[in-house]
JSON list of C-alpha atoms in Angstrom, two decimals:
[
{"chain": "A", "resi": 1, "resn": "LEU", "atom": "CA", "xyz": [-5.19, -5.64, -14.02]},
{"chain": "A", "resi": 2, "resn": "ALA", "atom": "CA", "xyz": [-5.86, -8.87, -12.29]},
{"chain": "A", "resi": 3, "resn": "LYS", "atom": "CA", "xyz": [-8.19, -9.14, -9.48]},
{"chain": "A", "resi": 4, "resn": "THR", "atom": "CA", "xyz": [-7.46, -10.76, -6.35]},
{"chain": "A", "resi": 5, "resn": "THR", "atom": "CA", "xyz": [-9.57, -12.84, -3.76]},
{"chain": "A", "resi": 6, "resn": "GLN", "atom": "CA", "xyz": [-8.58, -13.13, -0.26]},
{"chain": "A", "resi": 7, "resn": "PRO", "atom": "CA", "xyz": [-10.11, -14.61, 2.79]},
{"chain": "A", "resi": 8, "resn": "ILE", "atom": "CA", "xyz": [-11.36, -11.61, 5.12]},
{"chain": "A", "resi": 9, "resn": "SER", "atom": "CA", "xyz": [-10.02, -12.76, 8.14]},
{"chain": "A", "resi": 10, "resn": "MET", "atom": "CA", "xyz": [-8.17, -15.46, 10.05]},
{"chain": "A", "resi": 11, "resn": "ASP", "atom": "CA", "xyz": [-7.29, -16.34, 13.24]},
{"chain": "A", "resi": 12, "resn": "SER", "atom": "CA", "xyz": [-4.36, -18.17, 14.71]},
{"chain": "A", "resi": 13, "resn": "TYR", "atom": "CA", "xyz": [-2.32, -18.91, 17.93]},
{"chain": "A", "resi": 14, "resn": "GLU", "atom": "CA", "xyz": [1.46, -17.99, 18.90]},
{"chain": "A", "resi": 15, "resn": "GLY", "atom": "CA", "xyz": [3.82, -20.45, 17.80]},
{"chain": "A", "resi": 16, "resn": "GLN", "atom": "CA", "xyz": [1.55, -21.68, 14.39]},
{"chain": "A", "resi": 17, "resn": "GLU", "atom": "CA", "xyz": [2.20, -21.28, 10.79]},
{"chain": "A", "resi": 18, "resn": "VAL", "atom": "CA", "xyz": [0.02, -19.33, 8.93]},
{"chain": "A", "resi": 19, "resn": "ASN", "atom": "CA", "xyz": [-0.87, -19.81, 5.36]},
{"chain": "A", "resi": 20, "resn": "ILE", "atom": "CA", "xyz": [-2.99, -17.18, 3.50]},
{"chain": "A", "resi": 21, "resn": "THR", "atom": "CA", "xyz": [-4.23, -18.01, 0.03]},
{"chain": "A", "resi": 22, "resn": "CYS", "atom": "CA", "xyz": [-5.02, -15.53, -2.68]},
{"chain": "A", "resi": 23, "resn": "SER", "atom": "CA", "xyz": [-6.63, -16.15, -5.97]},
{"chain": "A", "resi": 24, "resn": "HIS", "atom": "CA", "xyz": [-5.73, -14.48, -9.14]},
{"chain": "A", "resi": 25, "resn": "ASN", "atom": "CA", "xyz": [-7.36, -16.49, -11.91]},
{"chain": "A", "resi": 26, "resn": "ASN", "atom": "CA", "xyz": [-6.78, -13.85, -14.61]},
{"chain": "A", "resi": 27, "resn": "ILE", "atom": "CA", "xyz": [-3.12, -13.32, -13.73]},
{"chain": "A", "resi": 28, "resn": "ALA", "atom": "CA", "xyz": [-1.10, -12.15, -16.94]},
{"chain": "A", "resi": 29, "resn": "THR", "atom": "CA", "xyz": [2.29, -13.88, -18.28]},
{"chain": "A", "resi": 30, "resn": "ASN", "atom": "CA", "xyz": [4.08, -10.99, -17.10]},
{"chain": "A", "resi": 31, "resn": "ASP", "atom": "CA", "xyz": [2.67, -10.31, -13.75]},
{"chain": "A", "resi": 32, "resn": "TYR", "atom": "CA", "xyz": [4.25, -10.73, -10.41]},
{"chain": "A", "resi": 33, "resn": "ILE", "atom": "CA", "xyz": [2.61, -11.19, -7.07]},
{"chain": "A", "resi": 34, "resn": "THR", "atom": "CA", "xyz": [3.39, -9.08, -4.28]},
{"chain": "A", "resi": 35, "resn": "TRP", "atom": "CA", "xyz": [2.30, -9.00, -0.47]},
{"chain": "A", "resi": 36, "resn": "TYR", "atom": "CA", "xyz": [2.38, -5.98, 1.83]},
{"chain": "A", "resi": 37, "resn": "GLN", "atom": "CA", "xyz": [1.46, -5.88, 5.43]},
{"chain": "A", "resi": 38, "resn": "GLN", "atom": "CA", "xyz": [-0.21, -3.02, 7.63]},
{"chain": "A", "resi": 39, "resn": "PHE", "atom": "CA", "xyz": [-0.38, -2.82, 10.99]},
{"chain": "A", "resi": 40, "resn": "PRO", "atom": "CA", "xyz": [-2.87, -0.70, 12.68]},
{"chain": "A", "resi": 41, "resn": "SER", "atom": "CA", "xyz": [-2.23, 3.05, 12.36]},
{"chain": "A", "resi": 42, "resn": "GLN", "atom": "CA", "xyz": [0.56, 2.38, 10.01]},
{"chain": "A", "resi": 43, "resn": "GLY", "atom": "CA", "xyz": [1.33, 2.51, 6.33]},
{"chain": "A", "resi": 44, "resn": "PRO", "atom": "CA", "xyz": [1.70, -0.87, 4.48]},
{"chain": "A", "resi": 45, "resn": "ARG", "atom": "CA", "xyz": [5.21, -2.73, 4.53]},
{"chain": "A", "resi": 46, "resn": "PHE", "atom": "CA", "xyz": [6.50, -4.89, 1.34]},
{"chain": "A", "resi": 47, "resn": "ILE", "atom": "CA", "xyz": [6.88, -8.58, 2.81]},
{"chain": "A", "resi": 48, "resn": "ILE", "atom": "CA", "xyz": [7.66, -10.57, -0.26]},
{"chain": "A", "resi": 49, "resn": "GLN", "atom": "CA", "xyz": [7.41, -10.82, -4.18]},
{"chain": "A", "resi": 50, "resn": "GLY", "atom": "CA", "xyz": [7.60, -13.93, -6.47]},
{"chain": "A", "resi": 51, "resn": "TYR", "atom": "CA", "xyz": [6.80, -14.74, -10.14]},
{"chain": "A", "resi": 52, "resn": "LYS", "atom": "CA", "xyz": [6.62, -18.76, -10.02]},
{"chain": "A", "resi": 53, "resn": "THR", "atom": "CA", "xyz": [7.63, -21.61, -7.57]},
{"chain": "A", "resi": 54, "resn": "LYS", "atom": "CA", "xyz": [8.85, -20.56, -4.30]},
{"chain": "A", "resi": 55, "resn": "VAL", "atom": "CA", "xyz": [10.43, -17.74, -2.98]},
{"chain": "A", "resi": 56, "resn": "THR", "atom": "CA", "xyz": [11.47, -17.24, 0.81]},
{"chain": "A", "resi": 57, "resn": "ASN", "atom": "CA", "xyz": [13.16, -14.36, 2.86]},
{"chain": "A", "resi": 58, "resn": "GLU", "atom": "CA", "xyz": [13.66, -13.85, 6.63]},
{"chain": "A", "resi": 59, "resn": "VAL", "atom": "CA", "xyz": [9.59, -12.72, 7.05]},
{"chain": "A", "resi": 60, "resn": "ALA", "atom": "CA", "xyz": [7.88, -15.18, 5.03]},
{"chain": "A", "resi": 61, "resn": "SER", "atom": "CA", "xyz": [7.73, -17.62, 2.33]},
{"chain": "A", "resi": 62, "resn": "LEU", "atom": "CA", "xyz": [5.40, -17.11, -1.08]},
{"chain": "A", "resi": 63, "resn": "PHE", "atom": "CA", "xyz": [4.50, -20.50, -2.77]},
{"chain": "A", "resi": 64, "resn": "ILE", "atom": "CA", "xyz": [3.32, -20.05, -6.27]},
{"chain": "A", "resi": 65, "resn": "PRO", "atom": "CA", "xyz": [1.92, -23.09, -8.26]},
{"chain": "A", "resi": 66, "resn": "ALA", "atom": "CA", "xyz": [2.70, -23.85, -11.66]},
{"chain": "A", "resi": 67, "resn": "ASP", "atom": "CA", "xyz": [-0.71, -22.35, -13.09]},
{"chain": "A", "resi": 68, "resn": "ARG", "atom": "CA", "xyz": [-0.01, -19.29, -11.20]},
{"chain": "A", "resi": 69, "resn": "LYS", "atom": "CA", "xyz": [-3.80, -18.97, -10.55]},
{"chain": "A", "resi": 70, "resn": "SER", "atom": "CA", "xyz": [-3.29, -18.55, -6.76]},
{"chain": "A", "resi": 71, "resn": "SER", "atom": "CA", "xyz": [-0.36, -17.82, -4.23]},
{"chain": "A", "resi": 72, "resn": "THR", "atom": "CA", "xyz": [0.02, -18.64, -0.40]},
{"chain": "A", "resi": 73, "resn": "LEU", "atom": "CA", "xyz": [1.78, -16.55, 1.94]},
{"chain": "A", "resi": 74, "resn": "SER", "atom": "CA", "xyz": [3.19, -18.57, 4.72]},
{"chain": "A", "resi": 75, "resn": "LEU", "atom": "CA", "xyz": [4.37, -17.03, 7.99]},
{"chain": "A", "resi": 76, "resn": "PRO", "atom": "CA", "xyz": [6.29, -19.54, 10.22]},
{"chain": "A", "resi": 77, "resn": "ARG", "atom": "CA", "xyz": [5.70, -19.57, 14.02]},
{"chain": "A", "resi": 78, "resn": "VAL", "atom": "CA", "xyz": [3.57, -16.33, 14.47]},
{"chain": "A", "resi": 79, "resn": "SER", "atom": "CA", "xyz": [3.74, -13.97, 17.30]},
{"chain": "A", "resi": 80, "resn": "LEU", "atom": "CA", "xyz": [1.40, -11.46, 18.78]},
{"chain": "A", "resi": 81, "resn": "SER", "atom": "CA", "xyz": [2.97, -8.85, 16.62]},
{"chain": "A", "resi": 82, "resn": "ASP", "atom": "CA", "xyz": [2.08, -10.61, 13.25]},
{"chain": "A", "resi": 83, "resn": "THR", "atom": "CA", "xyz": [-1.48, -9.51, 13.73]},
{"chain": "A", "resi": 84, "resn": "ALA", "atom": "CA", "xyz": [-2.00, -7.25, 10.67]},
{"chain": "A", "resi": 85, "resn": "VAL", "atom": "CA", "xyz": [-3.86, -6.85, 7.76]},
{"chain": "A", "resi": 86, "resn": "TYR", "atom": "CA", "xyz": [-1.82, -8.60, 4.56]},
{"chain": "A", "resi": 87, "resn": "TYR", "atom": "CA", "xyz": [-2.60, -7.46, 1.10]},
{"chain": "A", "resi": 88, "resn": "CYS", "atom": "CA", "xyz": [-2.07, -9.72, -2.31]},
{"chain": "A", "resi": 89, "resn": "LEU", "atom": "CA", "xyz": [-1.16, -7.58, -5.19]},
{"chain": "A", "resi": 90, "resn": "VAL", "atom": "CA", "xyz": [-0.76, -8.58, -8.79]},
{"chain": "A", "resi": 91, "resn": "GLY", "atom": "CA", "xyz": [0.51, -6.76, -11.62]},
{"chain": "A", "resi": 92, "resn": "ASP", "atom": "CA", "xyz": [3.25, -6.29, -14.61]},
{"chain": "A", "resi": 93, "resn": "ILE", "atom": "CA", "xyz": [6.02, -4.86, -12.33]},
{"chain": "A", "resi": 94, "resn": "MET", "atom": "CA", "xyz": [7.83, -3.82, -15.46]},
{"chain": "A", "resi": 95, "resn": "ASP", "atom": "CA", "xyz": [4.82, -1.88, -16.99]},
{"chain": "A", "resi": 96, "resn": "SER", "atom": "CA", "xyz": [5.58, 1.65, -16.06]},
{"chain": "A", "resi": 97, "resn": "SER", "atom": "CA", "xyz": [1.57, 2.27, -16.05]},
{"chain": "A", "resi": 98, "resn": "TYR", "atom": "CA", "xyz": [1.66, -0.58, -13.20]},
{"chain": "A", "resi": 99, "resn": "LYS", "atom": "CA", "xyz": [0.03, 0.76, -10.02]},
{"chain": "A", "resi": 100, "resn": "LEU", "atom": "CA", "xyz": [-0.54, -0.94, -6.60]},
{"chain": "A", "resi": 101, "resn": "ILE", "atom": "CA", "xyz": [-4.18, -2.30, -6.38]},
{"chain": "A", "resi": 102, "resn": "PHE", "atom": "CA", "xyz": [-5.04, -2.99, -2.72]},
{"chain": "A", "resi": 103, "resn": "GLY", "atom": "CA", "xyz": [-7.97, -4.95, -1.90]},
{"chain": "A", "resi": 104, "resn": "SER", "atom": "CA", "xyz": [-9.44, -5.27, 1.33]},
{"chain": "A", "resi": 105, "resn": "GLY", "atom": "CA", "xyz": [-6.89, -7.44, 2.38]},
{"chain": "A", "resi": 106, "resn": "THR", "atom": "CA", "xyz": [-6.81, -10.52, 5.20]},
{"chain": "A", "resi": 107, "resn": "ARG", "atom": "CA", "xyz": [-7.31, -9.37, 8.56]},
{"chain": "A", "resi": 108, "resn": "LEU", "atom": "CA", "xyz": [-5.03, -11.94, 10.80]},
{"chain": "A", "resi": 109, "resn": "LEU", "atom": "CA", "xyz": [-5.59, -11.95, 14.48]},
{"chain": "A", "resi": 110, "resn": "VAL", "atom": "CA", "xyz": [-2.76, -13.91, 16.36]},
{"chain": "A", "resi": 111, "resn": "ARG", "atom": "CA", "xyz": [-4.14, -15.25, 19.93]},
{"chain": "A", "resi": 112, "resn": "PRO", "atom": "CA", "xyz": [-2.03, -15.68, 22.93]},
{"chain": "B", "resi": 1, "resn": "ASN", "atom": "CA", "xyz": [17.54, 8.35, 7.71]},
{"chain": "B", "resi": 2, "resn": "ALA", "atom": "CA", "xyz": [13.72, 8.86, 8.57]},
{"chain": "B", "resi": 3, "resn": "GLY", "atom": "CA", "xyz": [12.30, 7.29, 5.54]},
{"chain": "B", "resi": 4, "resn": "VAL", "atom": "CA", "xyz": [8.79, 8.85, 4.54]},
{"chain": "B", "resi": 5, "resn": "THR", "atom": "CA", "xyz": [7.66, 11.63, 6.65]},
{"chain": "B", "resi": 6, "resn": "GLN", "atom": "CA", "xyz": [4.13, 13.12, 6.64]},
{"chain": "B", "resi": 7, "resn": "THR", "atom": "CA", "xyz": [2.51, 16.41, 8.35]},
{"chain": "B", "resi": 8, "resn": "PRO", "atom": "CA", "xyz": [0.42, 16.75, 10.12]},
{"chain": "B", "resi": 9, "resn": "LYS", "atom": "CA", "xyz": [-0.55, 13.50, 11.84]},
{"chain": "B", "resi": 10, "resn": "PHE", "atom": "CA", "xyz": [-4.12, 14.52, 12.32]},
{"chain": "B", "resi": 11, "resn": "GLN", "atom": "CA", "xyz": [-6.28, 17.16, 11.04]},
{"chain": "B", "resi": 12, "resn": "VAL", "atom": "CA", "xyz": [-10.04, 18.22, 11.62]},
{"chain": "B", "resi": 13, "resn": "LEU", "atom": "CA", "xyz": [-11.61, 20.56, 8.88]},
{"chain": "B", "resi": 14, "resn": "LYS", "atom": "CA", "xyz": [-14.88, 21.90, 8.32]},
{"chain": "B", "resi": 15, "resn": "THR", "atom": "CA", "xyz": [-16.60, 21.50, 4.94]},
{"chain": "B", "resi": 16, "resn": "GLY", "atom": "CA", "xyz": [-15.34, 23.85, 2.40]},
{"chain": "B", "resi": 17, "resn": "GLN", "atom": "CA", "xyz": [-11.81, 24.57, 4.08]},
{"chain": "B", "resi": 18, "resn": "SER", "atom": "CA", "xyz": [-8.59, 24.15, 2.33]},
{"chain": "B", "resi": 19, "resn": "MET", "atom": "CA", "xyz": [-5.44, 22.62, 3.56]},
{"chain": "B", "resi": 20, "resn": "THR", "atom": "CA", "xyz": [-2.16, 21.09, 2.41]},
{"chain": "B", "resi": 21, "resn": "LEU", "atom": "CA", "xyz": [-0.75, 17.56, 3.24]},
{"chain": "B", "resi": 22, "resn": "GLN", "atom": "CA", "xyz": [3.10, 17.53, 3.51]},
{"chain": "B", "resi": 23, "resn": "CYS", "atom": "CA", "xyz": [5.37, 14.30, 2.42]},
{"chain": "B", "resi": 24, "resn": "ALA", "atom": "CA", "xyz": [9.06, 14.21, 2.12]},
{"chain": "B", "resi": 25, "resn": "GLN", "atom": "CA", "xyz": [11.32, 11.25, 1.70]},
{"chain": "B", "resi": 26, "resn": "ASP", "atom": "CA", "xyz": [15.13, 11.06, 2.23]},
{"chain": "B", "resi": 27, "resn": "MET", "atom": "CA", "xyz": [15.81, 7.80, 0.02]},
{"chain": "B", "resi": 28, "resn": "ASN", "atom": "CA", "xyz": [16.55, 9.76, -3.24]},
{"chain": "B", "resi": 29, "resn": "HIS", "atom": "CA", "xyz": [13.65, 8.07, -4.52]},
{"chain": "B", "resi": 30, "resn": "ASN", "atom": "CA", "xyz": [12.09, 9.32, -7.89]},
{"chain": "B", "resi": 31, "resn": "SER", "atom": "CA", "xyz": [8.61, 8.31, -7.71]},
{"chain": "B", "resi": 32, "resn": "MET", "atom": "CA", "xyz": [6.14, 9.35, -4.95]},
{"chain": "B", "resi": 33, "resn": "TYR", "atom": "CA", "xyz": [2.54, 8.51, -4.44]},
{"chain": "B", "resi": 34, "resn": "TRP", "atom": "CA", "xyz": [-0.75, 9.52, -2.39]},
{"chain": "B", "resi": 35, "resn": "TYR", "atom": "CA", "xyz": [-3.14, 6.98, -1.48]},
{"chain": "B", "resi": 36, "resn": "ARG", "atom": "CA", "xyz": [-6.29, 7.18, 0.84]},
{"chain": "B", "resi": 37, "resn": "GLN", "atom": "CA", "xyz": [-7.40, 4.47, 2.81]},
{"chain": "B", "resi": 38, "resn": "ASP", "atom": "CA", "xyz": [-10.86, 4.70, 4.24]},
{"chain": "B", "resi": 39, "resn": "PRO", "atom": "CA", "xyz": [-12.15, 2.43, 7.28]},
{"chain": "B", "resi": 40, "resn": "GLY", "atom": "CA", "xyz": [-11.81, -1.22, 6.56]},
{"chain": "B", "resi": 41, "resn": "MET", "atom": "CA", "xyz": [-10.82, -0.81, 3.02]},
{"chain": "B", "resi": 42, "resn": "GLY", "atom": "CA", "xyz": [-7.60, -1.11, 1.01]},
{"chain": "B", "resi": 43, "resn": "LEU", "atom": "CA", "xyz": [-5.67, 1.79, -0.13]},
{"chain": "B", "resi": 44, "resn": "ARG", "atom": "CA", "xyz": [-6.76, 3.81, -3.22]},
{"chain": "B", "resi": 45, "resn": "LEU", "atom": "CA", "xyz": [-4.14, 5.90, -5.37]},
{"chain": "B", "resi": 46, "resn": "ILE", "atom": "CA", "xyz": [-5.10, 9.65, -5.68]},
{"chain": "B", "resi": 47, "resn": "TYR", "atom": "CA", "xyz": [-2.10, 11.00, -7.57]},
{"chain": "B", "resi": 48, "resn": "TYR", "atom": "CA", "xyz": [1.49, 10.00, -8.39]},
{"chain": "B", "resi": 49, "resn": "SER", "atom": "CA", "xyz": [4.57, 11.51, -9.54]},
{"chain": "B", "resi": 50, "resn": "ALA", "atom": "CA", "xyz": [6.94, 9.45, -11.68]},
{"chain": "B", "resi": 51, "resn": "SER", "atom": "CA", "xyz": [9.88, 11.84, -11.27]},
{"chain": "B", "resi": 52, "resn": "GLU", "atom": "CA", "xyz": [10.58, 15.28, -10.24]},
{"chain": "B", "resi": 53, "resn": "GLY", "atom": "CA", "xyz": [8.45, 17.67, -12.45]},
{"chain": "B", "resi": 54, "resn": "THR", "atom": "CA", "xyz": [5.59, 15.38, -13.13]},
{"chain": "B", "resi": 55, "resn": "THR", "atom": "CA", "xyz": [2.36, 14.25, -11.79]},
{"chain": "B", "resi": 56, "resn": "ASP", "atom": "CA", "xyz": [-0.31, 12.20, -13.06]},
{"chain": "B", "resi": 57, "resn": "LYS", "atom": "CA", "xyz": [-3.86, 11.00, -11.73]},
{"chain": "B", "resi": 58, "resn": "GLY", "atom": "CA", "xyz": [-4.34, 7.77, -10.09]},
{"chain": "B", "resi": 59, "resn": "GLU", "atom": "CA", "xyz": [-7.86, 6.20, -9.34]},
{"chain": "B", "resi": 60, "resn": "VAL", "atom": "CA", "xyz": [-9.75, 8.69, -7.21]},
{"chain": "B", "resi": 61, "resn": "PRO", "atom": "CA", "xyz": [-8.20, 12.31, -7.95]},
{"chain": "B", "resi": 62, "resn": "ASN", "atom": "CA", "xyz": [-11.11, 14.11, -7.77]},
{"chain": "B", "resi": 63, "resn": "GLY", "atom": "CA", "xyz": [-11.21, 16.92, -5.47]},
{"chain": "B", "resi": 64, "resn": "TYR", "atom": "CA", "xyz": [-7.37, 16.94, -5.00]},
{"chain": "B", "resi": 65, "resn": "ASN", "atom": "CA", "xyz": [-4.49, 18.55, -6.41]},
{"chain": "B", "resi": 66, "resn": "VAL", "atom": "CA", "xyz": [-0.70, 17.69, -5.78]},
{"chain": "B", "resi": 67, "resn": "SER", "atom": "CA", "xyz": [2.48, 19.32, -6.15]},
{"chain": "B", "resi": 68, "resn": "ARG", "atom": "CA", "xyz": [6.19, 17.70, -6.73]},
{"chain": "B", "resi": 69, "resn": "LEU", "atom": "CA", "xyz": [7.87, 20.36, -5.00]},
{"chain": "B", "resi": 70, "resn": "ASN", "atom": "CA", "xyz": [11.34, 19.02, -5.88]},
{"chain": "B", "resi": 71, "resn": "LYS", "atom": "CA", "xyz": [12.59, 15.43, -5.28]},
{"chain": "B", "resi": 72, "resn": "ARG", "atom": "CA", "xyz": [12.19, 15.08, -1.94]},
{"chain": "B", "resi": 73, "resn": "GLU", "atom": "CA", "xyz": [8.61, 16.67, -1.28]},
{"chain": "B", "resi": 74, "resn": "PHE", "atom": "CA", "xyz": [5.50, 15.96, -2.68]},
{"chain": "B", "resi": 75, "resn": "SER", "atom": "CA", "xyz": [2.47, 17.83, -1.55]},
{"chain": "B", "resi": 76, "resn": "LEU", "atom": "CA", "xyz": [-1.49, 16.66, -1.59]},
{"chain": "B", "resi": 77, "resn": "ARG", "atom": "CA", "xyz": [-4.01, 19.81, -1.49]},
{"chain": "B", "resi": 78, "resn": "LEU", "atom": "CA", "xyz": [-7.70, 19.75, -0.61]},
{"chain": "B", "resi": 79, "resn": "GLU", "atom": "CA", "xyz": [-9.25, 23.08, -2.16]},
{"chain": "B", "resi": 80, "resn": "SER", "atom": "CA", "xyz": [-12.58, 22.87, -0.64]},
{"chain": "B", "resi": 81, "resn": "ALA", "atom": "CA", "xyz": [-12.93, 19.67, 1.82]},
{"chain": "B", "resi": 82, "resn": "ALA", "atom": "CA", "xyz": [-16.02, 17.56, 1.75]},
{"chain": "B", "resi": 83, "resn": "PRO", "atom": "CA", "xyz": [-17.09, 14.94, 4.51]},
{"chain": "B", "resi": 84, "resn": "SER", "atom": "CA", "xyz": [-16.48, 12.36, 2.00]},
{"chain": "B", "resi": 85, "resn": "GLN", "atom": "CA", "xyz": [-12.64, 13.08, 2.04]},
{"chain": "B", "resi": 86, "resn": "THR", "atom": "CA", "xyz": [-12.37, 11.86, 5.58]},
{"chain": "B", "resi": 87, "resn": "SER", "atom": "CA", "xyz": [-9.81, 9.30, 5.39]},
{"chain": "B", "resi": 88, "resn": "VAL", "atom": "CA", "xyz": [-6.46, 8.06, 6.34]},
{"chain": "B", "resi": 89, "resn": "TYR", "atom": "CA", "xyz": [-3.94, 9.53, 3.53]},
{"chain": "B", "resi": 90, "resn": "PHE", "atom": "CA", "xyz": [-0.42, 7.67, 3.08]},
{"chain": "B", "resi": 91, "resn": "CYS", "atom": "CA", "xyz": [2.43, 8.98, 0.99]},
{"chain": "B", "resi": 92, "resn": "ALA", "atom": "CA", "xyz": [4.76, 6.38, -0.26]},
{"chain": "B", "resi": 93, "resn": "SER", "atom": "CA", "xyz": [7.79, 6.64, -2.56]},
{"chain": "B", "resi": 94, "resn": "SER", "atom": "CA", "xyz": [9.74, 4.15, -4.48]},
{"chain": "B", "resi": 95, "resn": "PRO", "atom": "CA", "xyz": [13.14, 4.11, -6.33]},
{"chain": "B", "resi": 96, "resn": "GLY", "atom": "CA", "xyz": [11.41, 4.04, -9.71]},
{"chain": "B", "resi": 97, "resn": "LEU", "atom": "CA", "xyz": [7.80, 3.88, -11.20]},
{"chain": "B", "resi": 98, "resn": "ASP", "atom": "CA", "xyz": [8.17, 0.16, -12.52]},
{"chain": "B", "resi": 99, "resn": "GLN", "atom": "CA", "xyz": [7.04, -1.28, -9.40]},
{"chain": "B", "resi": 100, "resn": "GLU", "atom": "CA", "xyz": [9.97, -1.54, -7.18]},
{"chain": "B", "resi": 101, "resn": "THR", "atom": "CA", "xyz": [8.91, -2.01, -3.44]},
{"chain": "B", "resi": 102, "resn": "GLN", "atom": "CA", "xyz": [7.22, 1.18, -2.20]},
{"chain": "B", "resi": 103, "resn": "TYR", "atom": "CA", "xyz": [7.79, 2.75, 1.36]},
{"chain": "B", "resi": 104, "resn": "PHE", "atom": "CA", "xyz": [4.82, 4.15, 3.13]},
{"chain": "B", "resi": 105, "resn": "GLY", "atom": "CA", "xyz": [4.81, 6.99, 5.59]},
{"chain": "B", "resi": 106, "resn": "PRO", "atom": "CA", "xyz": [2.88, 6.95, 8.83]},
{"chain": "B", "resi": 107, "resn": "GLY", "atom": "CA", "xyz": [-0.28, 8.61, 7.41]},
{"chain": "B", "resi": 108, "resn": "THR", "atom": "CA", "xyz": [-2.51, 11.54, 8.06]},
{"chain": "B", "resi": 109, "resn": "ARG", "atom": "CA", "xyz": [-5.82, 11.15, 9.50]},
{"chain": "B", "resi": 110, "resn": "LEU", "atom": "CA", "xyz": [-8.25, 13.89, 8.33]},
{"chain": "B", "resi": 111, "resn": "LEU", "atom": "CA", "xyz": [-11.43, 14.40, 9.69]},
{"chain": "B", "resi": 112, "resn": "VAL", "atom": "CA", "xyz": [-13.81, 16.73, 7.62]},
{"chain": "B", "resi": 113, "resn": "LEU", "atom": "CA", "xyz": [-17.02, 17.76, 9.52]}
]
C-alpha cells in the first residue's frame, strides 16, 4: 500500500484559503486519493476523492498533478468550524482487499 | 435515519474484565468495520465484515473478537481487557467492501485500568 506523508499541523485564519499537501511517491496505477476530516470526539467524515487532475465538490477541491506523486486538498475561505484533523489516504478502491489506512493526519487550526 | 450508532459512549473496565461494544447501522450497508484510535494517532483497523455472515482480521486483531449478528449489527468483544486496549473505538459501514465511502459512528471511549 502506498504510504502518505502530510504536515503534522497547519495554522490559518478565518476567511483564508487553506491548502494541505500530501505526498505519495509510491502511488500505484490503480490507486485513488481520498481525504477524510475528523472533528474532536467524532468519527472521520469523507470529504473528497480523486484519481487525477482536479475534483471539486461543495466542501473542497482536490488537485492532483500529472505524476500523481502528491495531491493538495484546498479548503476555500475556512471558518472556525473547519478546525479538524485531515487525513490523506491512497489505495486501489476497486481491490476488494483494500482497507483504509490512516496516518496521523494534519491538524488544522483556524484562528479568528 | 440515524446512520451508524454505537453503545456505550464511554466505559471503564478493570484489567481482565470483558465487555462487548455494540454497533448498528440503518443504511442497509453490506460492509462494516471496527477501528481503534489511540491519542494523537490515526485509526487502525481491528476487524471488518464484508457482508453478513463473514468477518476478517484487520491490522490489529489480537485481543478482540467480532460478531456480525445480522446485516445491521456488528459487535466487538474484549474477552480480557488490558490497559493497552485503552482507546477510542469507531465502528463504520460502507455499501460494499470495494472502497466506497465509509460512514463512521461517534465512537466509544474505553479506559482500562
